[in-house]
Short mmCIF file of C-alpha atoms in Angstrom, two decimals:
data_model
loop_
_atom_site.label_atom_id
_atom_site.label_comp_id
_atom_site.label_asym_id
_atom_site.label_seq_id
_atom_site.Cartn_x
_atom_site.Cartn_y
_atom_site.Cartn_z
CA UNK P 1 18.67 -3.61 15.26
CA UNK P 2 19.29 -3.21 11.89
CA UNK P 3 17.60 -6.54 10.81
CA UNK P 4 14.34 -4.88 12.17
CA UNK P 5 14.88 -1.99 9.56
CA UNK P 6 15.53 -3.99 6.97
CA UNK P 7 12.52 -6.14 7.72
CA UNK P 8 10.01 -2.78 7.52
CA UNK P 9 11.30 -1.65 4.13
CA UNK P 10 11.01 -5.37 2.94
CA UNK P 11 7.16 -5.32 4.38
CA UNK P 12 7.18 -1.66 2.71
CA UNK P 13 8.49 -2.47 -0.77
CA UNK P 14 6.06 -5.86 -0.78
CA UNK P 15 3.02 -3.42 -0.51
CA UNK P 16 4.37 -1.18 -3.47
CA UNK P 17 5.38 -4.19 -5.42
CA UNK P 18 1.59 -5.10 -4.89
CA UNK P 19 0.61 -1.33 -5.57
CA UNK P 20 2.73 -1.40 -9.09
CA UNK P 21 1.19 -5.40 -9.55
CA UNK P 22 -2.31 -5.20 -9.09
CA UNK P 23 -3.84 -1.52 -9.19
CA UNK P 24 -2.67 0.18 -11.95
CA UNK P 25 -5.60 -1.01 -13.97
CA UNK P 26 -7.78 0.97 -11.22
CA UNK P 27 -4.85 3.79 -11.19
CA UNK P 28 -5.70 4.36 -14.83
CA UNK P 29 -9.27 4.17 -14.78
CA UNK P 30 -9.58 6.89 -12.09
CA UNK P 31 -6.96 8.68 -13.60
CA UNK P 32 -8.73 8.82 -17.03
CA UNK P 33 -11.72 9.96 -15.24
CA UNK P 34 -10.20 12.55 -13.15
CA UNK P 35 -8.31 14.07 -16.78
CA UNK P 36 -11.92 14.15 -18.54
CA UNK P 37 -12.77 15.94 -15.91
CA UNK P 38 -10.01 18.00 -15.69
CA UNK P 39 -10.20 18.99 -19.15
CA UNK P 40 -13.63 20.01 -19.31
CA UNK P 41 -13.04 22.81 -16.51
CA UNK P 42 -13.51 20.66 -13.18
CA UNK P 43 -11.79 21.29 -10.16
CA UNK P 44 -9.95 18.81 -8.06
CA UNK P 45 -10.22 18.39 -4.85
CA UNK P 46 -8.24 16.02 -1.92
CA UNK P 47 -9.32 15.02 1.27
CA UNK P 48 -7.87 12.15 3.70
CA UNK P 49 -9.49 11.48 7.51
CA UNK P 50 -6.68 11.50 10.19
CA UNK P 51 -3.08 10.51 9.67
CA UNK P 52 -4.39 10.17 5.98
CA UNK P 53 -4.34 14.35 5.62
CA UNK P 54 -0.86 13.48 5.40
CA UNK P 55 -1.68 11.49 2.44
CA UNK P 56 -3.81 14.58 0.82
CA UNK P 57 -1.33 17.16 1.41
CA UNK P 58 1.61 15.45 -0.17
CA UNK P 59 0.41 16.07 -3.46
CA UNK P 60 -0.84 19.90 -3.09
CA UNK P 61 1.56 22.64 -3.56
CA UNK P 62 4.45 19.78 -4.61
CA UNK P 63 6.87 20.49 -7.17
CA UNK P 64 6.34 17.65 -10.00
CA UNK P 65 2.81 17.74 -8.99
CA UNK P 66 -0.78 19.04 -10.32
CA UNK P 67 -0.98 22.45 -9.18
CA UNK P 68 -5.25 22.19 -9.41
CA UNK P 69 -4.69 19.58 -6.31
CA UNK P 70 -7.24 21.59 -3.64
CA UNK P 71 -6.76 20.22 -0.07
CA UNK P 72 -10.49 20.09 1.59
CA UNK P 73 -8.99 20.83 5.54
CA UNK P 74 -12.06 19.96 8.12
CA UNK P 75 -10.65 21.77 11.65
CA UNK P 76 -9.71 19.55 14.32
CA UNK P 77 -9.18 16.71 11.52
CA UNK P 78 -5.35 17.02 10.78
CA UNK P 79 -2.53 16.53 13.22
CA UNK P 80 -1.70 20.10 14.36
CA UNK P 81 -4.72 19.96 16.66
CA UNK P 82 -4.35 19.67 20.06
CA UNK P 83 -4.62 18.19 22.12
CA UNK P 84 -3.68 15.62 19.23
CA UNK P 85 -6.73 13.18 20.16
CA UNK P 86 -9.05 15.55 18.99
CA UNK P 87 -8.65 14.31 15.51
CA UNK P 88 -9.54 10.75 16.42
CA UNK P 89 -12.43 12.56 17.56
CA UNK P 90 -13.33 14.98 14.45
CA UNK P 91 -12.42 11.84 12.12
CA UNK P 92 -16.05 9.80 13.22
CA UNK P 93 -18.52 13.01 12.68
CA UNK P 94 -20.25 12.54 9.88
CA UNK P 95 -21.78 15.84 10.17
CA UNK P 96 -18.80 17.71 9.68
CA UNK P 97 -18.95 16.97 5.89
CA UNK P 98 -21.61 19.43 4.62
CA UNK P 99 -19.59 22.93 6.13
CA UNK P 100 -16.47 21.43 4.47
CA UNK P 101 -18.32 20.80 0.87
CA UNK P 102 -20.46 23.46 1.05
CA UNK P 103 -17.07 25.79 1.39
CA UNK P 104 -15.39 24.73 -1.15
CA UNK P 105 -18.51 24.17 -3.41
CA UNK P 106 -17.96 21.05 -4.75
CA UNK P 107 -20.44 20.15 -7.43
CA UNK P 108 -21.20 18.35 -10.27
CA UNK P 109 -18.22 18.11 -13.54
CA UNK P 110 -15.35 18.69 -10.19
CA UNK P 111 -13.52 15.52 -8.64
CA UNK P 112 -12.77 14.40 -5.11
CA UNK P 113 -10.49 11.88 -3.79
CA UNK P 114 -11.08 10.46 -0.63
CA UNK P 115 -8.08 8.95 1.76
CA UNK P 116 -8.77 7.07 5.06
CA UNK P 117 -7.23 3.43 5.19
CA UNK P 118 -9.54 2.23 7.38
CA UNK P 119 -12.59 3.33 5.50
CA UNK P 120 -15.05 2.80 8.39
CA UNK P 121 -14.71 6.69 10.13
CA UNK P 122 -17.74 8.89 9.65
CA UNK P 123 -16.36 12.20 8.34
CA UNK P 124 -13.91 10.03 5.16
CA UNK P 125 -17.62 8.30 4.46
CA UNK P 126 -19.79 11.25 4.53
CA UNK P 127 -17.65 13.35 2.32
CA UNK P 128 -17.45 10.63 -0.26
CA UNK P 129 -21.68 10.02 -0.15
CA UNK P 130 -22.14 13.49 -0.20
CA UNK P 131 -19.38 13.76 -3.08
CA UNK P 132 -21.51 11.49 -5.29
CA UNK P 133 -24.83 13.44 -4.46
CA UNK P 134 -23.31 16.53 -5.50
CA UNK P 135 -22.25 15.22 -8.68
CA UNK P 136 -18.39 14.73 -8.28
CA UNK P 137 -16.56 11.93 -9.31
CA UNK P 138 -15.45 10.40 -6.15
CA UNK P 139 -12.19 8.30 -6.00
CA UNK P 140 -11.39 6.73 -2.64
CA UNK P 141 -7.75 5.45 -1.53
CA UNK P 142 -8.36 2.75 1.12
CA UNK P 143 -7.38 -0.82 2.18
CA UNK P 144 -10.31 -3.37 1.17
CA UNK P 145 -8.79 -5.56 3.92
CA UNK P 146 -8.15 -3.02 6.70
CA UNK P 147 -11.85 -1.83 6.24
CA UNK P 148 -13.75 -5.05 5.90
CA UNK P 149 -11.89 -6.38 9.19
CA UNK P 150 -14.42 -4.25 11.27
CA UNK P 151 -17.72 -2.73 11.65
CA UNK P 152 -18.20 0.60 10.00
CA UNK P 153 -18.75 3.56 11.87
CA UNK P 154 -21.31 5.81 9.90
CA UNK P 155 -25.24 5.29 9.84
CA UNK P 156 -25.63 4.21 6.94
CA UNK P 157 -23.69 1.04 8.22
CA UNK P 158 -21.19 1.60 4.47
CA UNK P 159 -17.76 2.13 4.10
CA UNK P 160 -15.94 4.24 1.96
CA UNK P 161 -15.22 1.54 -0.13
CA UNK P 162 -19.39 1.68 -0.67
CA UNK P 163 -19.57 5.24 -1.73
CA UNK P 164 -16.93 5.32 -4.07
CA UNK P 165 -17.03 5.52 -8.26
CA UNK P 166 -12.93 4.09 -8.43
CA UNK P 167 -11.42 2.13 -5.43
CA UNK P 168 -7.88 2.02 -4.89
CA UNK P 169 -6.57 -0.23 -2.12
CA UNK P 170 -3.49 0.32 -0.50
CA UNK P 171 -3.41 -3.46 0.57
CA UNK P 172 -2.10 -2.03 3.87
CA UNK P 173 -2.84 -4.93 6.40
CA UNK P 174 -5.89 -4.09 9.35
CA UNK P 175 -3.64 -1.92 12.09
CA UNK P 176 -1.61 -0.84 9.71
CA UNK P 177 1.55 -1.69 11.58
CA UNK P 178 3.62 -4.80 9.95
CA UNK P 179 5.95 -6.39 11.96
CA UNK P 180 5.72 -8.60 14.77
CA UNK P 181 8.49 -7.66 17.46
CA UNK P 182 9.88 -10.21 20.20
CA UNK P 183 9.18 -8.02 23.48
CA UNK P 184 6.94 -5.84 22.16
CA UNK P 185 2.71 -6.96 22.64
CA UNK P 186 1.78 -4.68 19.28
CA UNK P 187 3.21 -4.84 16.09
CA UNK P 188 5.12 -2.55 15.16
CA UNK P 189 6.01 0.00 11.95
CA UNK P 190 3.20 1.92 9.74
CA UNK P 191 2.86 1.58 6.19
CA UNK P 192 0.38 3.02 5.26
CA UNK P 193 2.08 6.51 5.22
CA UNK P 194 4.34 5.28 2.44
CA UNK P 195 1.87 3.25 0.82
CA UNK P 196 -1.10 5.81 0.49
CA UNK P 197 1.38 8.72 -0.73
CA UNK P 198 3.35 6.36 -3.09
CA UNK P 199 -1.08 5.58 -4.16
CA UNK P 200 -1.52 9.54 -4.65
CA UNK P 201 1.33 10.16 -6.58
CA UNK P 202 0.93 7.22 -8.91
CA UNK P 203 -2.36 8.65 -9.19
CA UNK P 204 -1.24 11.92 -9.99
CA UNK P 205 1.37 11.87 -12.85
CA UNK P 206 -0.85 9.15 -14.42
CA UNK P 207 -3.35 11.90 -14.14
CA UNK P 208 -0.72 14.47 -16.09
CA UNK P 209 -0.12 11.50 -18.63
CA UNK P 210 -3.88 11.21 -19.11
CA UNK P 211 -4.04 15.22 -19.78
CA UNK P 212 -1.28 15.46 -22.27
CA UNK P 213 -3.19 12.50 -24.50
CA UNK P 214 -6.27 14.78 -24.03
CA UNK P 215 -3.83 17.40 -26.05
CA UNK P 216 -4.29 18.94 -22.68
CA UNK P 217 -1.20 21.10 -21.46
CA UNK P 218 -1.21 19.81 -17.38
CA UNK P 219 -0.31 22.54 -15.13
CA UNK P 220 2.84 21.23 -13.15
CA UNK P 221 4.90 23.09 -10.24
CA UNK P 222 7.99 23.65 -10.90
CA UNK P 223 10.67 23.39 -7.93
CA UNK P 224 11.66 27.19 -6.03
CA UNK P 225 14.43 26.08 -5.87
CA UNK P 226 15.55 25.71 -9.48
CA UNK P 227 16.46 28.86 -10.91
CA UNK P 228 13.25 30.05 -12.99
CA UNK P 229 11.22 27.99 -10.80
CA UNK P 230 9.44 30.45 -8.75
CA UNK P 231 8.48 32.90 -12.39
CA UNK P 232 7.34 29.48 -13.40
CA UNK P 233 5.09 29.14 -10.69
CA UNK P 234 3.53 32.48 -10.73
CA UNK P 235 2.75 32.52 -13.98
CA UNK P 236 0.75 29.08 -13.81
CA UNK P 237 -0.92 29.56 -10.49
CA UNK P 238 -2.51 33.05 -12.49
CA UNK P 239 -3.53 31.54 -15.21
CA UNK P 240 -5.74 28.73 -13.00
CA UNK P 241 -6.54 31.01 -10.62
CA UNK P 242 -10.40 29.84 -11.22
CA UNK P 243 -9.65 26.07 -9.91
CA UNK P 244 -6.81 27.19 -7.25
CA UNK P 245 -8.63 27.95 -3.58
CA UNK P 246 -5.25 26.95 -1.20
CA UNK P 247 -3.90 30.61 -1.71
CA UNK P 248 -7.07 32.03 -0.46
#
């Protein structure tokens, strides 16, 4: 059994070879964007359809990470709905987009970053069009091949790849799961969980990098743990109390 272990983190560490390979150009380009941004006073906001809320979560509220990271939470979307189905459900309404943005007022100068693997749901498509219309620099974390093996599901008949200013592809295959299993009809073992947070954080402290050029001091959580850590906190979450909504 162990040979089938080793054979996922292989499949694993061949999509973040690929990550580290071949989108870091488009790592740095959104991350540039999102730091001018940043710096002139926008607000930063993370969203991911699905299993890919996972994805937007890991980097709000994370110590080492950007404390302005906002989580936009539609209800029914994330996984602690039940029954659990539901969020397949919420994922493909479209509609749903316009509460959720008008909420957190997302508008133009602010930045949102869209997660859903597949690309083709409604509610990860709307939010990105409607992103754009507002004015926000949209940045969408997807797999180009996942998304152009099927039809789209919104009515505009795009993807989230479509309605995107930066695209960063996971590379994560179509089904997401990577190994073939003698026995077993489906393949088996999920990357994109390790894939799309290994994207976010990438993202994210090449984001900080980005700030400090910009003679921009980043805001960065500190660990509770470490002693310090929690005065640390405090003190930063005050001072960008303007661009912080998760404690609200």
């Amino acid at each position: 059994m162990g040979e089938l272990g080793a054979r996922y983190l292989d499949a694993a560490i061949a999509l973040l070879e690929r990550l580290r390979d071949k989108e870091l150009p488009a790592v740095d380009d959104a991350a540039e964007r999102i730091a001018l941004s940043l710096a002139a006073g926008g607000r930063l906001f993370v969203f991911g359809g699905g299993h890919s809320a996972l994805n937007a979560y890991d980097v709000v509220y994370r110590a080492g990470g950007l404390i302005l990271a906002n989580p936009l939470i539609a209800p029914g979307n994330d996984l602690g709905v039940r029954p659990i189905t539901t969020s397949s459900a919420v994922e493909k309404l479209p509609e749903l987009a316009t509460p959720v943005l008008d909420g957190a007022g997302v508008r133009t100068g602010d930045v949102l970053v869209v997660i859903s693997l597949s690309g083709r749901n409604g509610l990860p498509v709307e939010m990105a069009r409607q992103g754009r219309d507002r004015g926000a620099l949209v940045v969408g974390v997807t797999s180009v091949a996942a998304s152009n093996a099927e039809a789209p599901r919104h009515p505009s008949g795009t993807r989230l790849l479509d309605n995107c200013d930066v695209v960063l592809d996971a590379g994560v295959p179509a089904g997401d799961a990577a190994l073939d299993v003698a026995g077993v009809p489906q393949r088996v073992g999920p990357t994109s969980g390790v894939v799309c947070s290994a994207v976010m954080q990438t993202l994210m402290v090449t984001v900080i990098g980005r700030l400090v050029a910009l003679g921009v001091e980043p805001p960065v959580f500190m660990s509770a743990n470490i002693e310090g850590g929690a005065a640390w906190n405090d003190r930063l979450l005050a001072e960008n109390a303007d661009r912080i909504f998760y404690l609200r």
